[in-house]
Each structure stands twice: as C-alpha cells, then as structure tokens.
Coordinates of C-alpha atoms in Angstrom, one line a residue:
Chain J
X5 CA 0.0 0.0 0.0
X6 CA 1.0 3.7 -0.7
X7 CA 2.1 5.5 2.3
X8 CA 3.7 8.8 3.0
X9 CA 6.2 9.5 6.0
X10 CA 6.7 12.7 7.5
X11 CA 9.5 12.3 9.8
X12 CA 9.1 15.9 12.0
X13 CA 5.5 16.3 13.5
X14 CA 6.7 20.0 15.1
X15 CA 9.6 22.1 14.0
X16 CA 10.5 25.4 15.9
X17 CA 13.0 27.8 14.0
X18 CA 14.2 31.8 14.6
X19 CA 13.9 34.1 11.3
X20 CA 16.2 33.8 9.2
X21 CA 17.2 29.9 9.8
X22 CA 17.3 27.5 7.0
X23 CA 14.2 24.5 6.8
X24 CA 14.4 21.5 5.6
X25 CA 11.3 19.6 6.1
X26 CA 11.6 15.2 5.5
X27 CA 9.2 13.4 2.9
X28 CA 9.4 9.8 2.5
X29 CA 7.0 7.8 0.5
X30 CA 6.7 4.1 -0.3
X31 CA 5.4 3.6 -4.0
X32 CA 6.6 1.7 -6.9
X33 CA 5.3 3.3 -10.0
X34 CA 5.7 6.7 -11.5
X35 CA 4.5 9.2 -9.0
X36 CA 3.4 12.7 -8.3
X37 CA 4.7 14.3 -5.7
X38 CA 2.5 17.4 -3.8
X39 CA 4.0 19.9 -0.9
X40 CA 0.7 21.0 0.3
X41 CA 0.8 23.9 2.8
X42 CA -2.4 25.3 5.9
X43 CA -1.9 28.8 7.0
X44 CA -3.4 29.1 10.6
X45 CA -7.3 29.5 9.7
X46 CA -7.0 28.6 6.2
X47 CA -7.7 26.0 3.8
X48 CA -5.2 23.8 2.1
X49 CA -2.8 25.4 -0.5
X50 CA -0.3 24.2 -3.4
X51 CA 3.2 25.2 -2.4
X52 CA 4.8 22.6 -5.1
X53 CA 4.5 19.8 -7.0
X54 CA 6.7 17.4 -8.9
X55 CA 5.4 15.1 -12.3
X56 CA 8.7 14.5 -14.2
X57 CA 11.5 16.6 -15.3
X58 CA 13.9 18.4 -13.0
X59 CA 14.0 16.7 -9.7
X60 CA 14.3 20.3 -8.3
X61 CA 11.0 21.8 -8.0
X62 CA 10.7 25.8 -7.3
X63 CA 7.1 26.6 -5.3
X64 CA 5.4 30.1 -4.3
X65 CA 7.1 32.1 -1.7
X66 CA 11.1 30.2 -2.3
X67 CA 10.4 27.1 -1.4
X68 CA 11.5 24.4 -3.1
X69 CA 11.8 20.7 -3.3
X70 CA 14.0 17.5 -4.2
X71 CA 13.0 14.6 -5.5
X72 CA 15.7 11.8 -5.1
X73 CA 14.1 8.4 -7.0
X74 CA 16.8 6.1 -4.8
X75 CA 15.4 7.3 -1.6
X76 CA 11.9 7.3 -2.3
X77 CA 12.6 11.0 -1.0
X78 CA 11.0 14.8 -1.7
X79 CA 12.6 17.0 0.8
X80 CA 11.0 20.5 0.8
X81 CA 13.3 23.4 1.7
X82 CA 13.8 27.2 1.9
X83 CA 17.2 28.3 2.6
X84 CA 15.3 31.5 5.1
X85 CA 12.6 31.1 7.1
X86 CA 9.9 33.8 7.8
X87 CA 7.6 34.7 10.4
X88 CA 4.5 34.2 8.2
X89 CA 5.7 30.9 7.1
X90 CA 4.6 29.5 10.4
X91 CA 2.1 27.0 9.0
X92 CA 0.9 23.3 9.2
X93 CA 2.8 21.7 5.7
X94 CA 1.6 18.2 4.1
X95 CA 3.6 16.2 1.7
X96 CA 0.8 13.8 -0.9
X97 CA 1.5 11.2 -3.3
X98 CA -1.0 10.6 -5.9
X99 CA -0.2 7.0 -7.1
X100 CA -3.5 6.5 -8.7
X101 CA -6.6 8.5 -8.7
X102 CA -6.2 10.0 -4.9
X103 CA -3.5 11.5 -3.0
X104 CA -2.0 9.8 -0.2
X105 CA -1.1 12.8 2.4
X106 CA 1.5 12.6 5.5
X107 CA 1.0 13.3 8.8
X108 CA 1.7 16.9 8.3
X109 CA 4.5 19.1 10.0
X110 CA 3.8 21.9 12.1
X111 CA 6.2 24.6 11.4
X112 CA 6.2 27.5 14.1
X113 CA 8.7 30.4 13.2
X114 CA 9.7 32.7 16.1
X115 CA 11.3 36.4 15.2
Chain T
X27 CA -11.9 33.8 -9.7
X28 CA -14.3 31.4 -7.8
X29 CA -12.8 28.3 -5.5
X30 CA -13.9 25.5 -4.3
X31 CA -17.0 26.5 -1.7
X32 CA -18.1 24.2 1.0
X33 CA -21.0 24.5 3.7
X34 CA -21.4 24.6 6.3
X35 CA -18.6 26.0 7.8
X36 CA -19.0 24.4 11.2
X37 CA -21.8 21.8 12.2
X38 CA -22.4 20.3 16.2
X39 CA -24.4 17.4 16.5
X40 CA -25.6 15.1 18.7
X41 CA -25.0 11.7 18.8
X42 CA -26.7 9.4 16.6
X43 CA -28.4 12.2 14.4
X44 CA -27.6 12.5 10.7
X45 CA -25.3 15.2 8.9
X46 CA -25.0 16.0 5.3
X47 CA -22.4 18.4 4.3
X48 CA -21.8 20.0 0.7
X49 CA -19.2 20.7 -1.7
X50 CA -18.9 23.0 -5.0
X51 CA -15.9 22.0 -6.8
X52 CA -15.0 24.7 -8.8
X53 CA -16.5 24.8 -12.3
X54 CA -15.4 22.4 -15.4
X55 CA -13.5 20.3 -12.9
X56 CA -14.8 17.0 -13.7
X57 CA -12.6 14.9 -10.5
X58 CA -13.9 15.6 -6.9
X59 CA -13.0 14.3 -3.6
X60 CA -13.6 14.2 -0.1
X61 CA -11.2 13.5 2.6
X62 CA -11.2 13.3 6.1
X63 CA -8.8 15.7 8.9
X64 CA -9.1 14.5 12.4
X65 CA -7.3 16.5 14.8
X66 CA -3.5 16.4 14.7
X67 CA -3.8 13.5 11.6
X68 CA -3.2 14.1 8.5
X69 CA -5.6 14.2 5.6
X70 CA -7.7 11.1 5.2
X71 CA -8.8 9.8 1.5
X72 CA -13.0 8.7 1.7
X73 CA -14.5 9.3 -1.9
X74 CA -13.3 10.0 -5.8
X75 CA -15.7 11.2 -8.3
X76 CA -14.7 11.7 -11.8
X77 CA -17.1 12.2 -14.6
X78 CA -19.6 9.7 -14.8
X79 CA -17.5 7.0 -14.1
X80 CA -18.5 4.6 -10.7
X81 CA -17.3 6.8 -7.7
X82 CA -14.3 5.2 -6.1
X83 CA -15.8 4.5 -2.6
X84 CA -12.5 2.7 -0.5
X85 CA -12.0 5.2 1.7
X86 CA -15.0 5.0 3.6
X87 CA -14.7 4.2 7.0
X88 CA -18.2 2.6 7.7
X89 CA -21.6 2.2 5.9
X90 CA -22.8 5.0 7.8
X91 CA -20.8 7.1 5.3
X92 CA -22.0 8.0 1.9
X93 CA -21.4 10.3 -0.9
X94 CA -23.6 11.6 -3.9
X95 CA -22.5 14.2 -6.8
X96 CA -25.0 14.9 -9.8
X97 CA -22.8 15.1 -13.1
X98 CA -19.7 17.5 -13.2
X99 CA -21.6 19.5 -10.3
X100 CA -22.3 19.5 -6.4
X101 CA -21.7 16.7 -3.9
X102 CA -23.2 16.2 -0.5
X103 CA -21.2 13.5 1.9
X104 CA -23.8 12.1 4.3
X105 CA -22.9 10.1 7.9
X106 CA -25.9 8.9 9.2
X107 CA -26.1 7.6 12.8
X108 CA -23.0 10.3 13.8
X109 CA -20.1 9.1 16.8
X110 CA -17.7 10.9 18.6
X111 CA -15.1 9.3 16.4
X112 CA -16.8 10.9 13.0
X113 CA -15.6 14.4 14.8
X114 CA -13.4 16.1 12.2
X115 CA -13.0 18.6 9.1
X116 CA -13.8 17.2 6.2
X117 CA -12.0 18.3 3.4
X118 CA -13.6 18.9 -0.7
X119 CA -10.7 19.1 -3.8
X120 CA -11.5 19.4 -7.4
X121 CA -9.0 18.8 -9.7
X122 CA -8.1 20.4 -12.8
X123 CA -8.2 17.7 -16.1
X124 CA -5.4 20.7 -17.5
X125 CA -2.9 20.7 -14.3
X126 CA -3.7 17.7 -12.9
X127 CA -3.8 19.5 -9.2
X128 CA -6.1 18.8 -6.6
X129 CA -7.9 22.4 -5.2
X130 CA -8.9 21.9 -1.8
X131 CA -12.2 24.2 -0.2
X132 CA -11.9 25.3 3.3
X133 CA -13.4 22.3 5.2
X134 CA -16.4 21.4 7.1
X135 CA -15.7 21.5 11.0
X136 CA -18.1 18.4 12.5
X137 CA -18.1 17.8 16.2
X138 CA -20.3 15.2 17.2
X139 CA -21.5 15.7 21.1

C-alpha cells in the first residue's frame, strides 16, 4: 500500500534559519509528488508539485523541493525562514486517482 | 476567480443524528473528492468522483458514510447515525483535467456531542 512519511510532527526555528522539512514515500510506479501547505485558519494550498523533469521543483514564496528516486525521497526546503511561514505543511503522493497525504509538520517560526 | 465552496462551515451534532455536508468544486473540474482531517492527523482519502465514471468508494470508514454528486456538479457527503469518532474537518478538492492538481475548499468542522 501507498504510504507517505513525515518524519518531523513540530519544528521550531528563529527568522532567518534555514528548513528542511523530511518526505518519504513508499510507491513503486511513476508518482506525483505534492507539498501542500495550511496557514493558521486557512484551507489547504499548493506550495509545489513534482510530475517529471527536474527533480528540483521551485514553489510560491522560495520554497523548493528534491525529489531523489533512490530514496523514495522529496525533501521540501527554503534556505530563510519567515515569520509568516509559520504554518501546518503536508507532503501527498498521488499514485493513482487519490492523493495519499502525510501526517503533516507543524512549522512554528519565532522572530 | 471562484474556488472550491463548501457548507457549512462548522456543524455540532448530537449523537446518533444524521449530517450532510456540501461541496462546490469549482467549475469544469470533472474529478472531486472528499477527505477526512481528524485533529492532529493528516488528511484522510474517503471518496473520488470523476465524470460519470462509478465513484471510487474505498476510503469509507463505515456504511454509515456516503457520498452523492449529480454530473460534473455538487456533492453532499452524508454520515448517518454520527459518533464521537466521526468528529473532524472534512476536506472537498477538485481537480483540474489541465494541471492535474487537486484544489482543496476550506473544510467542514463536525463535532459530534
């Protein structure tokens, strides 16, 4: 079965520090790989996705993300964290006809 | 332009009564989906639409759950006979045939007393 690991539940960083936020799935086919992102009192949001092409995947507001085939991996990252990015941030798969979301990260960002 | 709208925002309910909550996908998107949040989980899969193809149904948790859309339009997502454990937001995406991307509405809160 498809599954999607998200190996930090709660990450605390000062402005200006870097993030690197772990992804993990377990699929064997071509996938397609979604960084989803939940501003406090907001719905769901696209920050990135990945279909083919470049492994390195440029989102809204500087993130980006890696995809590494070998280690089932797609690392999101922005090299300088902001206040407002403090947010609740899902990584999906969507194997085949539904997307299979992690646990989520809750990113809190302290000035 | 116009997302995805869903209503209501928040619903309380007792025990054992029935809810039905709606979703409006945004327009032309022919795929629709509902999902389930429970608190401090991540996003739960319970229902595909696409088209008029048969809905793909293996994410419901019980037969006390059910889902409806007419055509490329509306869905409602019923839970008859509510518990505790049914206490969540649940999520409605459309997708876009042209990008392929899922847009999510702002949830239905459900607490069930």
């Amino acid at each position: 079965a498809q599954s999607v690991s998200q190996h930090n539940h709660h990450v605390i960083l000062s402005e200006a520090a870097s993030l690197e936020l772990g992804c993990n799935y377990s699929y064997g086919g071509t996938v397609n790989l979604f960084w989803y992102v939940q501003y406090p009192g907001q719905h769901l949001q696209l920050l990135l996705k990945y279909f083919s092409g470049d492994p390195l995947v440029k989102g809204i507001k500087g993130f980006e993300a890696e995809f590494i085939k070998s280690k089932f991996s797609f690392n999101l990252r922005k090299p300088s964290v902001q206040w407002s990015d403090t947010a609740e941030y899902f990584c999906a798969v969507d194997g085949y006809n539904k997307l299979i979301f992690g646990a989520g990260t809750r990113l809190a960002v302290h000035p | 332009g116009a997302g995805v709208s869903q209503s209501p925002s928040n619903k309380v309910t007792e025990k054992g009564k029935d809810v039905e909550l709606r979703c409006d996908p945004i327009s032309g998107h022919t795929a629709l989906y509902w999902y389930r949040q429970r608190l401090g989980q991540g996003l739960e899969f319970l229902i595909y639409f696409q088209g008029n193809s048969a809905p793909d149904k293996s994410g419901l948790p019980s037969d006390r759950f059910s889902a409806e859309r007419t055509g490329e339009s509306v869905s409602t997502l019923t839970i008859q006979r509510t518990q505790q454990e049914d206490s969540a937001v649940y999520l409605c995406a459309s997708i876009s045939d042209s990008t392929d991307t899922q847009y999510f509405g702002p949830g239905t809160r459900l607490t069930v007393l």
